[in-house]
mmCIF file of C-alpha atoms in Angstrom:
data_model
loop_
_atom_site.group_PDB
_atom_site.id
_atom_site.type_symbol
_atom_site.label_atom_id
_atom_site.label_comp_id
_atom_site.label_asym_id
_atom_site.label_seq_id
_atom_site.Cartn_x
_atom_site.Cartn_y
_atom_site.Cartn_z
ATOM 1 C CA MET A 1 -39.004 30.700 -12.928
ATOM 2 C CA LEU A 2 -38.726 29.819 -8.903
ATOM 3 C CA LEU A 3 -41.893 29.163 -7.357
ATOM 4 C CA ILE A 4 -41.517 30.204 -3.545
ATOM 5 C CA PRO A 5 -44.440 28.990 -0.865
ATOM 6 C CA CYS A 6 -45.390 31.822 1.361
ATOM 7 C CA PRO A 7 -46.668 30.105 4.511
ATOM 8 C CA TRP A 8 -49.548 32.545 4.625
ATOM 9 C CA CYS A 9 -50.403 32.885 0.842
ATOM 10 C CA GLY A 10 -49.332 29.677 -0.705
ATOM 11 C CA GLU A 11 -47.019 29.285 -3.609
ATOM 12 C CA ARG A 12 -46.308 32.320 -5.759
ATOM 13 C CA ASP A 13 -43.860 33.591 -8.345
ATOM 14 C CA GLU A 14 -40.577 34.648 -7.239
ATOM 15 C CA THR A 15 -41.185 38.135 -8.541
ATOM 16 C CA GLU A 16 -43.332 38.638 -5.586
ATOM 17 C CA PHE A 17 -40.893 38.339 -3.084
ATOM 18 C CA ARG A 18 -37.506 39.941 -1.677
ATOM 19 C CA TYR A 19 -34.457 38.007 -0.689
ATOM 20 C CA GLY A 20 -33.496 38.912 3.081
ATOM 21 C CA GLY A 21 -30.166 37.051 3.459
ATOM 22 C CA GLN A 22 -29.209 34.548 5.940
ATOM 23 C CA ALA A 23 -31.549 33.410 8.491
ATOM 24 C CA HIS A 24 -31.018 33.226 12.374
ATOM 25 C CA VAL A 25 -28.088 35.924 12.515
ATOM 26 C CA ALA A 26 -28.023 36.778 16.215
ATOM 27 C CA ARG A 27 -27.726 40.356 17.193
ATOM 28 C CA PRO A 28 -25.068 41.207 19.680
ATOM 29 C CA LEU A 29 -26.667 41.047 23.051
ATOM 30 C CA ASP A 30 -24.990 44.301 24.470
ATOM 31 C CA PRO A 31 -24.594 46.598 21.701
ATOM 32 C CA ASN A 32 -22.977 49.237 23.678
ATOM 33 C CA ALA A 33 -20.111 46.738 24.756
ATOM 34 C CA THR A 34 -19.603 45.423 21.358
ATOM 35 C CA ASP A 35 -16.382 46.722 19.501
ATOM 36 C CA ASP A 36 -16.103 47.714 15.838
ATOM 37 C CA ALA A 37 -14.866 44.129 14.686
ATOM 38 C CA ALA A 38 -17.785 42.419 16.311
ATOM 39 C CA TRP A 39 -20.236 44.977 14.532
ATOM 40 C CA ALA A 40 -18.684 44.395 11.263
ATOM 41 C CA GLU A 41 -19.000 40.419 11.837
ATOM 42 C CA TYR A 42 -22.511 40.965 12.472
ATOM 43 C CA LEU A 43 -23.253 43.267 9.991
ATOM 44 C CA PHE A 44 -21.324 42.092 6.851
ATOM 45 C CA MET A 45 -20.020 38.608 7.340
ATOM 46 C CA ARG A 46 -22.411 35.805 5.930
ATOM 47 C CA ASP A 47 -22.181 32.209 5.068
ATOM 48 C CA ASN A 48 -22.223 31.438 1.490
ATOM 49 C CA PRO A 49 -22.474 27.633 1.161
ATOM 50 C CA LYS A 50 -23.007 25.665 -2.057
ATOM 51 C CA GLY A 51 -25.785 23.430 -0.796
ATOM 52 C CA TRP A 52 -28.620 23.740 1.536
ATOM 53 C CA PHE A 53 -29.018 26.955 3.283
ATOM 54 C CA ARG A 54 -31.449 28.725 5.712
ATOM 55 C CA GLU A 55 -32.789 32.164 4.360
ATOM 56 C CA ARG A 56 -34.971 34.895 5.118
ATOM 57 C CA TRP A 57 -37.450 36.045 2.544
ATOM 58 C CA ASN A 58 -40.246 38.820 2.484
ATOM 59 C CA HIS A 59 -43.531 38.515 0.369
ATOM 60 C CA ALA A 60 -43.116 42.068 -0.668
ATOM 61 C CA ALA A 61 -46.119 41.869 -3.470
ATOM 62 C CA GLY A 62 -48.280 39.764 -1.190
ATOM 63 C CA CYS A 63 -48.992 39.750 2.507
ATOM 64 C CA ARG A 64 -45.766 41.669 3.174
ATOM 65 C CA ARG A 65 -44.609 39.377 5.899
ATOM 66 C CA TRP A 66 -41.181 37.827 6.363
ATOM 67 C CA PHE A 67 -40.258 34.026 6.797
ATOM 68 C CA ASN A 68 -37.717 31.532 6.475
ATOM 69 C CA LEU A 69 -37.151 28.799 4.099
ATOM 70 C CA VAL A 70 -34.452 26.040 3.600
ATOM 71 C CA ARG A 71 -33.148 26.233 -0.121
ATOM 72 C CA HIS A 72 -30.283 24.386 -1.969
ATOM 73 C CA THR A 73 -28.329 27.305 -3.458
ATOM 74 C CA VAL A 74 -27.051 25.255 -6.367
ATOM 75 C CA THR A 75 -30.443 23.685 -7.662
ATOM 76 C CA HIS A 76 -32.574 26.337 -5.893
ATOM 77 C CA GLU A 77 -34.767 23.258 -4.502
ATOM 78 C CA ILE A 78 -36.778 24.293 -1.582
ATOM 79 C CA ALA A 79 -36.882 21.657 1.254
ATOM 80 C CA CYS A 80 -39.443 23.635 3.769
ATOM 81 C CA VAL A 81 -40.619 26.886 4.471
ATOM 82 C CA TYR A 82 -41.474 27.936 8.276
ATOM 83 C CA LYS A 83 -42.622 30.911 9.905
ATOM 84 C CA PRO A 84 -40.144 33.418 12.287
ATOM 85 C CA GLY A 85 -40.203 31.912 15.825
ATOM 86 C CA ASP A 86 -40.495 28.317 14.574
ATOM 87 C CA PRO A 87 -37.784 25.963 15.355
ATOM 88 C CA LYS A 88 -34.925 25.857 13.042
ATOM 89 C CA PRO A 89 -35.570 22.529 10.825
ATOM 90 C CA GLU A 90 -32.465 20.261 10.266
ATOM 91 C CA LEU A 91 -30.722 20.829 6.653
ATOM 92 C CA PRO A 92 -31.322 17.883 4.592
ATOM 93 C CA GLU A 93 -28.501 15.466 3.579
#
């Protein structure tokens, strides 16, 4: 069982949360001038590292808020949790 610390509600069981994918994916600045290849890159292409990764999560069965966390994709260790708009933390070594 994975315990995920919500920045607003505290540590809760993973069943209360929904994974939202990679954090900090920038939407194209001018959608009308973006070609199909760039839209496909934005919509479908994500990093898939083995190691530390910044992710978005939603506390679906709690406060229903979105937040970011840094998690190791192999060990599932959580290094830190931070609210949207907070500065991106450095990834651990």
